[in-house]
Amino acid sequence: MSGSSSKTGLQLSGLLSVNKPQDVTSRQVVNQFQKLVRPARIGHAGTLDPLATGVLVLCIGQATRLIRFVQDQPKEYIGEFVLGKRSDTDDITGEVVDTPDCPVIEREQLEHYLPNYRGSIEQIPPQYSAVHIDGRRAYDLARRGESFEIEARTVDVYELEVSEFEFPRFQLRIVCGSGTYIRSLGRDLGEDLGVGATMTSLVRTRIGEFNLDSSLSLEKPPTLETITAHLQPPIRAVPHLPHYRCDERELRALRLGQKLTCDPARLPDVDEIIEIAAITPDGDLVAIAEWDRSHQRLSPRQVYAERSQ
């Protein structure tokens, strides 16, 4: 595997799934690992709020170039909410106000509104969010007490179900695409019911193939040895892309940044122009390439160094 450590001279590159604790920012987790893998670069794919816990995928070394591919994969969450409360942050970290004379809500009433939030939906992010408003973060404007509006944006919710319900508390299991705010889902369901709802906890249980059970716990401080033991190869970032298995001639050409003329029969039935993961016979990632069916040509866009043995 490959990043680098000044102690070992080993170049590390790969993906590391960690279980982010509560009350820690995603950036703080990155900083904790940065000092261990220097001078390798490191970044994370998909921010988790300090309140949230669960799967945070770190990309190390050359794999930092694959962050967008990890971010684009479906994410699964378990969110817990309480009815009859509203918050300026849409979760319990904000200023929470009780709904006067809140009626008892039944599970069936809540489930009645779920179909409205499945599929491609329009969602307004929370006021306290990282959304940019005229070049400034929404949470900065909100903290200053400035008045502003956030436009609705389209997000994808693939699965949504009530997994637990005992009024006033309920739990949702959500599988969604990038950019979906779970806080907003709970808030909007609470408004549909006329009583408000506030998120009390959130766990991200999966991003693509990375799940909570296989994530590195941070109960103990990480070491270079634990990082190396849990590091996953870069190919794990692109399971959703079509794969093209290269022969030795093609590997040499791609590593030199050269375009390939390919037999389309060796590729899945894909669109005219699409991104392809070019791999070695052993399944290692060589390049992210663009496939042009009309010219039967593969053009490398990101080339990755050969993995050290």
Tab-separated table of C-alpha atoms in Angstrom:
chain	number	residue	atom	x	y	z
A	1	MET	CA	0.000	0.000	0.000
A	2	SER	CA	1.158	3.477	-0.304
A	3	GLY	CA	1.183	7.770	2.038
A	4	SER	CA	4.071	8.411	3.545
A	5	SER	CA	5.765	8.262	6.834
A	6	SER	CA	9.107	9.865	7.482
A	7	LYS	CA	9.792	7.024	9.926
A	8	THR	CA	9.346	4.228	7.428
A	9	GLY	CA	9.871	5.831	4.029
A	10	LEU	CA	6.765	3.913	2.920
A	11	GLN	CA	4.464	5.787	0.548
A	12	LEU	CA	0.873	5.404	1.802
A	13	SER	CA	-2.061	5.708	-0.562
A	14	GLY	CA	-5.545	4.452	0.039
A	15	LEU	CA	-8.826	4.796	1.876
A	16	LEU	CA	-9.453	4.546	5.588
A	17	SER	CA	-12.942	4.246	7.072
A	18	VAL	CA	-13.122	5.497	10.649
A	19	ASN	CA	-15.968	5.707	13.154
A	20	LYS	CA	-16.126	9.406	13.998
A	21	PRO	CA	-16.989	10.061	17.649
A	22	GLN	CA	-19.549	12.621	18.768
A	23	ASP	CA	-18.516	16.208	19.545
A	24	VAL	CA	-15.525	16.022	17.213
A	25	THR	CA	-15.409	17.765	13.845
A	26	SER	CA	-14.497	15.913	10.669
A	27	ARG	CA	-11.532	18.285	10.293
A	28	GLN	CA	-10.268	17.384	13.760
A	29	VAL	CA	-10.308	13.708	12.785
A	30	VAL	CA	-8.268	14.493	9.666
A	31	ASN	CA	-5.774	16.490	11.740
A	32	GLN	CA	-5.363	13.553	14.127
A	33	PHE	CA	-4.282	11.321	11.244
A	34	GLN	CA	-2.356	13.970	9.334
A	35	LYS	CA	0.531	13.997	11.799
A	36	LEU	CA	0.895	10.228	11.416
A	37	VAL	CA	0.963	10.063	7.613
A	38	ARG	CA	3.027	13.173	6.827
A	39	PRO	CA	4.142	14.199	4.301
A	40	ALA	CA	1.281	12.405	2.528
A	41	ARG	CA	-1.822	14.475	1.879
A	42	ILE	CA	-5.071	13.515	3.575
A	43	GLY	CA	-8.693	14.596	3.250
A	44	HIS	CA	-12.167	13.318	4.069
A	45	ALA	CA	-15.126	12.428	1.855
A	46	GLY	CA	-18.406	13.759	3.246
A	47	THR	CA	-18.472	16.002	6.322
A	48	LEU	CA	-20.227	14.858	9.480
A	49	ASP	CA	-21.493	17.476	11.944
A	50	PRO	CA	-19.975	17.335	15.445
A	51	LEU	CA	-23.256	15.888	16.796
A	52	ALA	CA	-23.109	12.997	14.312
A	53	THR	CA	-21.104	9.792	14.609
A	54	GLY	CA	-20.246	7.004	12.213
A	55	VAL	CA	-18.515	6.337	8.934
A	56	LEU	CA	-16.031	8.978	7.822
A	57	VAL	CA	-13.855	7.944	4.892
A	58	LEU	CA	-10.345	9.389	4.866
A	59	CYS	CA	-8.456	9.525	1.585
A	60	ILE	CA	-4.671	9.381	1.894
A	61	GLY	CA	-1.905	10.128	-0.601
A	62	GLN	CA	-2.902	9.725	-4.226
A	63	ALA	CA	-6.362	8.635	-3.092
A	64	THR	CA	-7.176	12.264	-2.180
A	65	ARG	CA	-7.861	12.648	-5.913
A	66	LEU	CA	-10.733	10.188	-5.500
A	67	ILE	CA	-12.650	12.110	-2.813
A	68	ARG	CA	-15.438	13.137	-5.188
A	69	PHE	CA	-16.092	9.521	-6.156
A	70	VAL	CA	-16.558	8.486	-2.527
A	71	GLN	CA	-18.791	11.489	-1.872
A	72	ASP	CA	-21.009	10.554	-4.807
A	73	GLN	CA	-21.816	7.095	-3.420
A	74	PRO	CA	-25.071	6.413	-1.512
A	75	LYS	CA	-24.986	7.035	2.219
A	76	GLU	CA	-27.042	5.338	4.920
A	77	TYR	CA	-28.027	7.056	8.164
A	78	ILE	CA	-29.949	6.335	11.339
A	79	GLY	CA	-31.416	9.572	12.651
A	80	GLU	CA	-33.329	10.062	15.897
A	81	PHE	CA	-35.805	12.901	16.380
A	82	VAL	CA	-38.220	14.287	18.933
A	83	LEU	CA	-41.604	15.687	17.968
A	84	GLY	CA	-43.017	18.825	19.531
A	85	LYS	CA	-39.742	20.760	19.481
A	86	ARG	CA	-38.248	23.226	17.003
A	87	SER	CA	-34.636	24.363	16.821
A	88	ASP	CA	-32.845	27.124	14.926
A	89	THR	CA	-30.219	24.523	13.922
A	90	ASP	CA	-32.811	21.763	13.331
A	91	ASP	CA	-31.018	19.676	15.972
A	92	ILE	CA	-30.537	19.749	19.742
A	93	THR	CA	-27.319	21.763	19.535
A	94	GLY	CA	-29.312	24.917	18.812
A	95	GLU	CA	-31.912	26.965	20.611
A	96	VAL	CA	-34.788	24.538	21.152
A	97	VAL	CA	-38.369	25.726	21.664
A	98	ASP	CA	-41.246	23.467	22.763
A	99	THR	CA	-44.464	23.435	20.742
A	100	PRO	CA	-47.313	24.604	23.019
A	101	ASP	CA	-50.087	22.043	23.598
A	102	CYS	CA	-48.438	19.496	21.305
A	103	PRO	CA	-50.941	16.753	20.471
A	104	VAL	CA	-50.011	13.085	20.550
A	105	ILE	CA	-48.893	11.897	17.098
A	106	GLU	CA	-49.376	8.292	15.978
A	107	ARG	CA	-46.851	6.351	13.896
A	108	GLU	CA	-49.340	6.057	11.036
A	109	GLN	CA	-49.613	9.847	10.861
A	110	LEU	CA	-45.844	10.169	10.460
A	111	GLU	CA	-45.597	7.380	7.890
A	112	HIS	CA	-48.347	9.029	5.840
A	113	TYR	CA	-45.911	11.773	4.832
A	114	LEU	CA	-42.861	9.608	4.048
A	115	PRO	CA	-43.658	9.115	0.327
A	116	ASN	CA	-43.270	12.898	-0.130
A	117	TYR	CA	-39.608	12.541	0.773
A	118	ARG	CA	-38.605	9.574	-1.371
A	119	GLY	CA	-37.006	9.942	-4.788
A	120	SER	CA	-35.668	13.254	-6.139
A	121	ILE	CA	-37.007	15.929	-3.804
A	122	GLU	CA	-36.575	19.654	-3.247
A	123	GLN	CA	-34.985	20.356	0.125
A	124	ILE	CA	-34.054	23.577	1.919
A	125	PRO	CA	-30.810	23.109	3.908
A	126	PRO	CA	-30.677	24.268	7.546
A	127	GLN	CA	-29.842	27.897	8.315
A	128	TYR	CA	-26.866	26.593	10.263
A	129	SER	CA	-25.149	24.730	7.417
A	130	ALA	CA	-22.068	25.023	5.232
A	131	VAL	CA	-24.098	26.206	2.231
A	132	HIS	CA	-22.611	29.269	0.527
A	133	ILE	CA	-24.713	32.451	0.422
A	134	ASP	CA	-23.031	35.127	-1.729
A	135	GLY	CA	-19.640	33.613	-0.956
A	136	ARG	CA	-20.222	33.260	2.793
A	137	ARG	CA	-21.191	30.209	4.833
A	138	ALA	CA	-24.793	30.129	5.985
A	139	TYR	CA	-23.768	29.254	9.544
A	140	ASP	CA	-21.567	32.364	9.715
A	141	LEU	CA	-24.486	34.556	8.657
A	142	ALA	CA	-26.824	32.801	11.111
A	143	ARG	CA	-24.399	33.271	14.010
A	144	ARG	CA	-24.235	36.985	13.245
A	145	GLY	CA	-28.018	37.190	13.302
A	146	GLU	CA	-28.206	38.271	9.669
A	147	SER	CA	-31.409	37.642	7.695
A	148	PHE	CA	-31.072	35.470	4.592
A	149	GLU	CA	-32.831	32.773	2.600
A	150	ILE	CA	-31.464	29.478	1.312
A	151	GLU	CA	-32.833	28.235	-1.972
A	152	ALA	CA	-34.208	24.722	-2.191
A	153	ARG	CA	-31.993	22.194	-3.961
A	154	THR	CA	-32.661	18.807	-5.485
A	155	VAL	CA	-31.430	15.799	-3.497
A	156	ASP	CA	-31.995	12.065	-3.887
A	157	VAL	CA	-33.548	9.910	-1.175
A	158	TYR	CA	-33.447	6.245	-2.198
A	159	GLU	CA	-34.881	4.689	0.952
A	160	LEU	CA	-36.756	6.198	3.890
A	161	GLU	CA	-38.510	4.333	6.666
A	162	VAL	CA	-39.534	4.691	10.298
A	163	SER	CA	-37.419	2.146	12.162
A	164	GLU	CA	-38.623	3.015	15.685
A	165	PHE	CA	-41.520	5.062	17.055
A	166	GLU	CA	-42.564	5.877	20.601
A	167	PHE	CA	-44.102	9.327	20.840
A	168	PRO	CA	-42.615	11.869	21.008
A	169	ARG	CA	-39.484	10.140	19.730
A	170	PHE	CA	-38.961	8.434	16.403
A	171	GLN	CA	-36.097	7.004	14.398
A	172	LEU	CA	-35.587	7.086	10.630
A	173	ARG	CA	-33.386	4.933	8.416
A	174	ILE	CA	-32.358	6.880	5.337
A	175	VAL	CA	-30.354	5.955	2.241
A	176	CYS	CA	-29.636	9.062	0.227
A	177	GLY	CA	-27.355	10.825	-2.194
A	178	SER	CA	-24.795	13.534	-1.628
A	179	GLY	CA	-25.978	16.871	-0.250
A	180	THR	CA	-28.996	15.527	1.663
A	181	TYR	CA	-29.515	17.069	5.101
A	182	ILE	CA	-31.028	14.571	7.522
A	183	ARG	CA	-31.856	17.404	9.926
A	184	SER	CA	-33.986	18.958	7.209
A	185	LEU	CA	-35.888	15.715	6.611
A	186	GLY	CA	-36.895	15.518	10.273
A	187	ARG	CA	-37.712	19.230	10.396
A	188	ASP	CA	-39.967	19.030	7.349
A	189	LEU	CA	-41.787	15.935	8.596
A	190	GLY	CA	-42.411	17.729	11.879
A	191	GLU	CA	-43.862	20.708	10.017
A	192	ASP	CA	-46.091	18.413	7.956
A	193	LEU	CA	-47.482	17.135	11.241
A	194	GLY	CA	-47.877	20.675	12.544
A	195	VAL	CA	-45.831	20.100	15.697
A	196	GLY	CA	-42.199	20.498	14.638
A	197	ALA	CA	-39.362	18.001	15.061
A	198	THR	CA	-35.732	18.260	16.101
A	199	MET	CA	-32.904	15.801	15.458
A	200	THR	CA	-31.355	14.416	18.643
A	201	SER	CA	-28.711	12.076	17.197
A	202	LEU	CA	-27.345	10.868	13.873
A	203	VAL	CA	-25.225	7.875	12.884
A	204	ARG	CA	-23.864	7.375	9.381
A	205	THR	CA	-23.781	3.601	9.004
A	206	ARG	CA	-22.513	3.344	5.429
A	207	ILE	CA	-20.942	5.168	2.485
A	208	GLY	CA	-20.942	2.947	-0.580
A	209	GLU	CA	-19.061	-0.210	0.408
A	210	PHE	CA	-17.685	1.291	3.638
A	211	ASN	CA	-19.779	0.376	6.669
A	212	LEU	CA	-19.704	0.966	10.389
A	213	ASP	CA	-18.758	-2.606	11.341
A	214	SER	CA	-15.488	-2.442	9.400
A	215	SER	CA	-14.574	1.130	10.407
A	216	LEU	CA	-11.618	1.896	12.631
A	217	SER	CA	-12.632	2.859	16.166
A	218	LEU	CA	-11.043	5.989	17.635
A	219	GLU	CA	-11.527	4.909	21.249
A	220	LYS	CA	-7.750	4.485	21.275
A	221	PRO	CA	-5.412	6.956	19.539
A	222	PRO	CA	-4.544	5.704	16.042
A	223	THR	CA	-1.037	4.629	15.154
A	224	LEU	CA	0.749	4.247	11.843
A	225	GLU	CA	0.461	0.485	12.300
A	226	THR	CA	-3.332	0.569	12.716
A	227	ILE	CA	-3.645	2.886	9.722
A	228	THR	CA	-1.617	0.537	7.549
A	229	ALA	CA	-3.581	-2.487	8.761
A	230	HIS	CA	-6.948	-0.903	7.912
A	231	LEU	CA	-5.969	0.942	4.728
A	232	GLN	CA	-8.066	-0.033	1.703
A	233	PRO	CA	-6.830	0.164	-1.911
A	234	PRO	CA	-7.913	3.135	-4.078
A	235	ILE	CA	-10.105	0.894	-6.267
A	236	ARG	CA	-12.587	0.787	-3.340
A	237	ALA	CA	-13.475	4.404	-4.151
A	238	VAL	CA	-14.953	3.558	-7.552
A	239	PRO	CA	-17.041	0.352	-7.343
A	240	HIS	CA	-19.854	2.182	-9.146
A	241	LEU	CA	-17.759	2.956	-12.240
A	242	PRO	CA	-17.476	0.520	-15.158
A	243	HIS	CA	-14.135	-1.329	-14.989
A	244	TYR	CA	-11.760	-1.966	-17.880
A	245	ARG	CA	-9.124	-4.640	-17.224
A	246	CYS	CA	-5.914	-3.738	-19.031
A	247	ASP	CA	-3.241	-5.950	-20.531
A	248	GLU	CA	0.440	-5.125	-20.055
A	249	ARG	CA	0.690	-3.019	-23.222
A	250	GLU	CA	-2.308	-0.968	-22.196
A	251	LEU	CA	-0.968	-0.520	-18.674
A	252	ARG	CA	2.287	0.917	-19.998
A	253	ALA	CA	0.425	3.294	-22.313
A	254	LEU	CA	-1.946	4.559	-19.611
A	255	ARG	CA	0.866	5.124	-17.147
A	256	LEU	CA	2.510	7.320	-19.782
A	257	GLY	CA	-0.743	9.239	-20.185
A	258	GLN	CA	-1.370	7.867	-23.672
A	259	LYS	CA	-4.808	7.295	-25.198
A	260	LEU	CA	-5.888	3.738	-26.008
A	261	THR	CA	-7.901	2.360	-28.883
A	262	CYS	CA	-10.009	-0.388	-27.291
A	263	ASP	CA	-12.361	-3.147	-28.273
A	264	PRO	CA	-15.804	-2.031	-26.979
A	265	ALA	CA	-16.686	-5.688	-26.428
A	266	ARG	CA	-14.306	-5.619	-23.443
A	267	LEU	CA	-16.363	-2.874	-21.826
A	268	PRO	CA	-19.860	-2.943	-20.365
A	269	ASP	CA	-22.617	-1.411	-22.466
A	270	VAL	CA	-22.030	2.206	-21.499
A	271	ASP	CA	-22.983	5.618	-22.794
A	272	GLU	CA	-21.182	7.453	-25.560
A	273	ILE	CA	-18.793	9.237	-23.202
A	274	ILE	CA	-18.390	8.099	-19.593
A	275	GLU	CA	-15.749	7.752	-16.892
A	276	ILE	CA	-14.118	4.338	-16.636
A	277	ALA	CA	-11.901	2.787	-13.947
A	278	ALA	CA	-8.940	1.225	-15.749
A	279	ILE	CA	-7.503	-1.610	-13.650
A	280	THR	CA	-4.602	-4.062	-13.685
A	281	PRO	CA	-5.105	-7.817	-14.163
A	282	ASP	CA	-4.929	-8.042	-10.335
A	283	GLY	CA	-7.659	-5.426	-9.891
A	284	ASP	CA	-5.578	-2.415	-8.815
A	285	LEU	CA	-6.609	1.028	-10.035
A	286	VAL	CA	-4.414	2.384	-12.835
A	287	ALA	CA	-6.368	5.388	-14.040
A	288	ILE	CA	-9.681	7.143	-14.239
A	289	ALA	CA	-10.226	7.429	-17.972
A	290	GLU	CA	-12.853	8.811	-20.293
A	291	TRP	CA	-14.429	6.337	-22.723
A	292	ASP	CA	-15.480	7.704	-26.105
A	293	ARG	CA	-17.493	4.978	-27.818
A	294	SER	CA	-17.754	6.816	-31.134
A	295	HIS	CA	-13.953	6.744	-31.470
A	296	GLN	CA	-13.489	3.534	-29.411
A	297	ARG	CA	-10.915	5.401	-27.400
A	298	LEU	CA	-9.940	5.508	-23.735
A	299	SER	CA	-8.329	8.788	-22.611
A	300	PRO	CA	-6.645	8.841	-19.155
A	301	ARG	CA	-7.703	11.740	-16.924
A	302	GLN	CA	-6.136	10.712	-13.589
A	303	VAL	CA	-3.211	8.260	-13.565
A	304	TYR	CA	-2.100	6.493	-10.395
A	305	ALA	CA	1.371	5.256	-9.622
A	306	GLU	CA	2.047	1.554	-9.510
A	307	ARG	CA	1.420	0.150	-6.051
A	308	SER	CA	4.588	-0.644	-4.126
A	309	GLN	CA	5.010	-4.259	-3.084
